[in-house]
């Protein structure tokens, strides 16, 4: 299986900050990388697909980039509603795998 | 409105079985792959299984292969997951998730989840 490693596992940030989360694949996955946001007690929400394409309705302050093995999710100007846990997920293999998650907390 | 409603979770003893269902509405069910994703308490997301839109192709995580079986009834817009030989580590919230394509790729709509607890 393809292993997905996210870093950091958690971070503290303030409203208005720029936040960057990294996801690394154990082998090249081209651009087969998706991002999700999950708030406590809720189901995940689909944010970004194909590494950099924004899902409909997702604010433009969320951007994704990368290809191959290294990917980033950036939130420009962090808003209160963005405090959540973020997961990457590869779809290069039909055995889908998620990263371990990055919890974004209020500083 | 696209909706997914899971049912069938509960408390089961180790070695036991359970059948989860997911009722889908608001979209052309047979046009999309479907997935089950689980989340143990306080842990991350784990993809469990996926099935193509036609139902011809099924996919499983190594951790459940040979114990879980995914299926779908496109005439009833229903997705199922049969869980056999359950272990304590299978305890989790199980989410039904609609894929964005005909094959497992990325999950754009999620249900609210159903909880499975494996304990004696």
Tab-separated table of C-alpha atoms in Angstrom:
chain	number	residue	atom	x	y	z
A	1	UNK	CA	0.000	0.000	0.000
A	2	UNK	CA	1.041	3.584	-0.585
A	3	UNK	CA	1.810	5.313	2.719
A	4	UNK	CA	0.835	8.941	3.200
A	5	UNK	CA	2.683	11.014	5.789
A	6	UNK	CA	1.430	14.394	6.913
A	7	UNK	CA	3.324	17.045	8.799
A	8	UNK	CA	2.995	18.581	11.209
A	9	UNK	CA	0.525	16.443	13.149
A	10	UNK	CA	-0.764	19.599	14.800
A	11	UNK	CA	-0.146	23.315	14.697
A	12	UNK	CA	-1.341	26.442	16.443
A	13	UNK	CA	-2.157	29.525	14.436
A	14	UNK	CA	-3.979	32.827	14.749
A	15	UNK	CA	-6.829	34.263	12.740
A	16	UNK	CA	-5.387	35.788	9.594
A	17	UNK	CA	-2.277	33.591	9.539
A	18	UNK	CA	-1.057	31.706	6.497
A	19	UNK	CA	-0.947	27.969	7.218
A	20	UNK	CA	0.816	25.260	5.231
A	21	UNK	CA	0.323	21.511	5.693
A	22	UNK	CA	2.540	18.972	3.973
A	23	UNK	CA	1.683	15.497	2.710
A	24	UNK	CA	4.275	13.066	1.387
A	25	UNK	CA	3.596	9.827	-0.471
A	26	UNK	CA	5.795	6.741	-0.176
A	27	UNK	CA	5.960	6.573	-3.985
A	28	UNK	CA	5.055	8.819	-6.851
A	29	UNK	CA	1.306	9.328	-7.159
A	30	UNK	CA	1.356	11.935	-9.933
A	31	UNK	CA	-1.453	14.348	-8.991
A	32	UNK	CA	-3.787	11.743	-7.500
A	33	UNK	CA	-4.074	13.566	-4.201
A	34	UNK	CA	-7.162	14.845	-2.414
A	35	UNK	CA	-7.640	16.909	0.745
A	36	UNK	CA	-10.420	16.815	3.350
A	37	UNK	CA	-11.400	18.922	6.321
A	38	UNK	CA	-13.011	17.400	9.407
A	39	UNK	CA	-14.507	19.209	12.360
A	40	UNK	CA	-15.155	17.487	15.699
A	41	UNK	CA	-18.156	15.188	15.625
A	42	UNK	CA	-18.719	15.736	11.915
A	43	UNK	CA	-18.062	13.792	8.742
A	44	UNK	CA	-15.138	14.891	6.572
A	45	UNK	CA	-15.633	17.488	3.861
A	46	UNK	CA	-14.058	17.222	0.401
A	47	UNK	CA	-11.846	20.275	-0.176
A	48	UNK	CA	-9.430	19.695	-3.029
A	49	UNK	CA	-9.043	16.988	-5.687
A	50	UNK	CA	-6.328	16.208	-8.188
A	51	UNK	CA	-3.821	18.007	-5.947
A	52	UNK	CA	-4.904	21.531	-6.830
A	53	UNK	CA	-8.535	21.645	-7.977
A	54	UNK	CA	-10.938	23.285	-5.558
A	55	UNK	CA	-14.170	21.431	-4.873
A	56	UNK	CA	-17.287	23.471	-5.599
A	57	UNK	CA	-18.210	25.789	-2.749
A	58	UNK	CA	-14.810	25.705	-1.048
A	59	UNK	CA	-13.378	29.177	-0.339
A	60	UNK	CA	-10.508	30.330	-2.530
A	61	UNK	CA	-8.262	30.827	0.508
A	62	UNK	CA	-7.652	27.067	0.306
A	63	UNK	CA	-5.040	26.089	-2.266
A	64	UNK	CA	-3.349	22.812	-3.043
A	65	UNK	CA	-0.138	22.165	-4.890
A	66	UNK	CA	2.407	19.486	-5.657
A	67	UNK	CA	2.885	16.374	-7.722
A	68	UNK	CA	4.850	13.175	-7.516
A	69	UNK	CA	5.482	12.574	-3.839
A	70	UNK	CA	5.253	15.991	-2.194
A	71	UNK	CA	2.090	18.020	-1.742
A	72	UNK	CA	0.933	21.016	0.246
A	73	UNK	CA	-2.348	22.458	1.422
A	74	UNK	CA	-2.191	26.168	2.119
A	75	UNK	CA	-4.781	28.266	3.873
A	76	UNK	CA	-4.186	31.940	3.293
A	77	UNK	CA	-5.635	34.219	5.969
A	78	UNK	CA	-6.948	31.575	8.393
A	79	UNK	CA	-10.562	32.071	9.450
A	80	UNK	CA	-12.256	30.880	12.631
A	81	UNK	CA	-14.223	28.247	10.749
A	82	UNK	CA	-10.979	26.736	9.404
A	83	UNK	CA	-9.927	25.336	12.771
A	84	UNK	CA	-10.266	21.632	12.110
A	85	UNK	CA	-8.284	18.525	11.203
A	86	UNK	CA	-7.077	18.116	7.640
A	87	UNK	CA	-6.392	14.816	5.880
A	88	UNK	CA	-4.726	14.042	2.588
A	89	UNK	CA	-5.712	10.940	0.596
A	90	UNK	CA	-4.138	9.291	-2.432
A	91	UNK	CA	-6.149	7.788	-5.258
A	92	UNK	CA	-3.275	6.609	-7.441
A	93	UNK	CA	-3.816	3.090	-6.154
A	94	UNK	CA	-7.256	1.493	-5.997
A	95	UNK	CA	-6.393	0.764	-2.374
A	96	UNK	CA	-7.004	4.305	-1.173
A	97	UNK	CA	-5.028	5.582	1.807
A	98	UNK	CA	-5.218	8.638	4.030
A	99	UNK	CA	-2.558	10.591	5.801
A	100	UNK	CA	-2.607	10.683	9.574
A	101	UNK	CA	-4.122	14.142	9.766
A	102	UNK	CA	-3.065	17.639	10.817
A	103	UNK	CA	-5.008	19.378	13.562
A	104	UNK	CA	-5.124	23.157	13.197
A	105	UNK	CA	-5.767	24.793	16.555
A	106	UNK	CA	-6.269	28.352	17.711
A	107	UNK	CA	-3.196	30.005	19.189
B	1	UNK	CA	-30.133	17.199	-2.224
B	2	UNK	CA	-27.607	14.381	-2.115
B	3	UNK	CA	-28.022	12.322	1.047
B	4	UNK	CA	-26.456	9.204	2.516
B	5	UNK	CA	-27.959	7.519	5.549
B	6	UNK	CA	-26.100	4.692	7.246
B	7	UNK	CA	-27.628	2.101	9.547
B	8	UNK	CA	-26.794	-1.236	11.101
B	9	UNK	CA	-24.114	-0.323	13.601
B	10	UNK	CA	-24.130	-1.628	17.142
B	11	UNK	CA	-22.382	-3.654	19.798
B	12	UNK	CA	-21.072	-7.074	18.761
B	13	UNK	CA	-18.810	-9.613	20.396
B	14	UNK	CA	-15.370	-10.442	18.985
B	15	UNK	CA	-15.726	-12.960	16.188
B	16	UNK	CA	-19.262	-11.807	15.472
B	17	UNK	CA	-20.859	-10.316	12.379
B	18	UNK	CA	-22.707	-7.173	11.441
B	19	UNK	CA	-24.226	-5.781	8.257
B	20	UNK	CA	-24.085	-2.071	7.567
B	21	UNK	CA	-26.359	-0.369	5.053
B	22	UNK	CA	-26.318	3.016	3.382
B	23	UNK	CA	-29.384	4.457	1.701
B	24	UNK	CA	-28.532	6.963	-1.017
B	25	UNK	CA	-30.735	9.627	-2.558
B	26	UNK	CA	-30.505	12.730	-4.685
B	27	UNK	CA	-28.118	11.491	-7.391
B	28	UNK	CA	-27.772	8.809	-10.082
B	29	UNK	CA	-26.510	6.102	-7.761
B	30	UNK	CA	-25.217	3.714	-10.432
B	31	UNK	CA	-23.025	6.437	-11.969
B	32	UNK	CA	-20.697	6.659	-8.983
B	33	UNK	CA	-18.399	4.447	-7.007
B	34	UNK	CA	-19.140	4.148	-3.312
B	35	UNK	CA	-16.828	3.698	-0.374
B	36	UNK	CA	-16.764	2.829	3.303
B	37	UNK	CA	-14.347	4.771	5.490
B	38	UNK	CA	-13.927	4.232	9.218
B	39	UNK	CA	-12.570	6.257	12.084
B	40	UNK	CA	-11.631	4.742	15.419
B	41	UNK	CA	-12.202	6.947	18.484
B	42	UNK	CA	-9.681	9.789	18.489
B	43	UNK	CA	-7.911	8.436	15.412
B	44	UNK	CA	-7.589	9.303	11.759
B	45	UNK	CA	-9.517	8.159	8.706
B	46	UNK	CA	-9.070	4.673	7.285
B	47	UNK	CA	-10.489	3.717	3.894
B	48	UNK	CA	-12.060	0.277	4.271
B	49	UNK	CA	-13.592	-0.675	0.942
B	50	UNK	CA	-14.838	0.654	-2.363
B	51	UNK	CA	-17.082	-0.560	-5.171
B	52	UNK	CA	-17.408	0.674	-8.732
B	53	UNK	CA	-20.616	2.245	-10.005
B	54	UNK	CA	-21.648	-0.918	-11.799
B	55	UNK	CA	-20.722	-3.112	-8.861
B	56	UNK	CA	-18.386	-5.171	-11.037
B	57	UNK	CA	-15.232	-4.161	-9.202
B	58	UNK	CA	-14.625	-4.229	-5.468
B	59	UNK	CA	-11.618	-3.074	-3.481
B	60	UNK	CA	-10.534	-3.636	0.118
B	61	UNK	CA	-7.948	-2.464	2.587
B	62	UNK	CA	-5.557	-5.223	3.616
B	63	UNK	CA	-6.809	-4.922	7.202
B	64	UNK	CA	-10.286	-6.172	6.246
B	65	UNK	CA	-9.662	-8.304	3.169
B	66	UNK	CA	-11.281	-11.712	3.540
B	67	UNK	CA	-13.465	-10.570	6.443
B	68	UNK	CA	-15.551	-7.731	5.001
B	69	UNK	CA	-17.664	-7.784	1.837
B	70	UNK	CA	-18.963	-4.708	0.054
B	71	UNK	CA	-21.983	-4.824	-2.229
B	72	UNK	CA	-24.526	-2.523	-3.809
B	73	UNK	CA	-28.058	-2.770	-5.155
B	74	UNK	CA	-28.430	-0.138	-7.849
B	75	UNK	CA	-32.157	-0.841	-8.165
B	76	UNK	CA	-32.612	0.170	-4.521
B	77	UNK	CA	-29.874	2.842	-4.293
B	78	UNK	CA	-28.341	0.937	-1.403
B	79	UNK	CA	-24.759	0.187	-0.397
B	80	UNK	CA	-23.904	-2.546	2.104
B	81	UNK	CA	-20.908	-3.755	4.046
B	82	UNK	CA	-20.920	-7.222	5.589
B	83	UNK	CA	-18.524	-7.385	8.523
B	84	UNK	CA	-17.451	-10.882	9.638
B	85	UNK	CA	-14.897	-12.184	12.129
B	86	UNK	CA	-14.948	-8.848	13.905
B	87	UNK	CA	-12.062	-7.779	16.106
B	88	UNK	CA	-11.747	-5.090	18.764
B	89	UNK	CA	-9.669	-3.016	16.345
B	90	UNK	CA	-12.659	-2.846	13.994
B	91	UNK	CA	-14.470	-0.630	16.507
B	92	UNK	CA	-15.052	2.710	14.804
B	93	UNK	CA	-17.499	5.050	13.200
B	94	UNK	CA	-18.177	3.719	9.711
B	95	UNK	CA	-18.926	6.335	7.078
B	96	UNK	CA	-20.590	5.684	3.756
B	97	UNK	CA	-19.090	8.019	1.160
B	98	UNK	CA	-20.056	8.759	-2.426
B	99	UNK	CA	-17.182	8.908	-4.836
B	100	UNK	CA	-16.802	11.644	-7.416
B	101	UNK	CA	-16.195	9.164	-10.250
B	102	UNK	CA	-17.206	5.657	-11.330
B	103	UNK	CA	-14.118	4.144	-9.672
B	104	UNK	CA	-12.802	4.870	-6.157
B	105	UNK	CA	-11.040	8.232	-6.363
B	106	UNK	CA	-12.205	10.952	-3.971
B	107	UNK	CA	-15.210	11.132	-1.714
B	108	UNK	CA	-17.364	14.201	-2.242
B	109	UNK	CA	-20.392	13.353	-0.100
B	110	UNK	CA	-20.392	11.599	3.274
B	111	UNK	CA	-23.050	10.173	5.531
B	112	UNK	CA	-23.238	10.939	9.226
B	113	UNK	CA	-21.727	7.567	10.157
B	114	UNK	CA	-22.803	4.522	12.122
B	115	UNK	CA	-20.887	3.254	15.139
B	116	UNK	CA	-19.583	-0.280	15.434
B	117	UNK	CA	-18.327	-1.451	18.814
B	118	UNK	CA	-16.628	-4.836	19.097
B	119	UNK	CA	-16.413	-5.878	22.719
B	120	UNK	CA	-17.212	-8.787	24.987
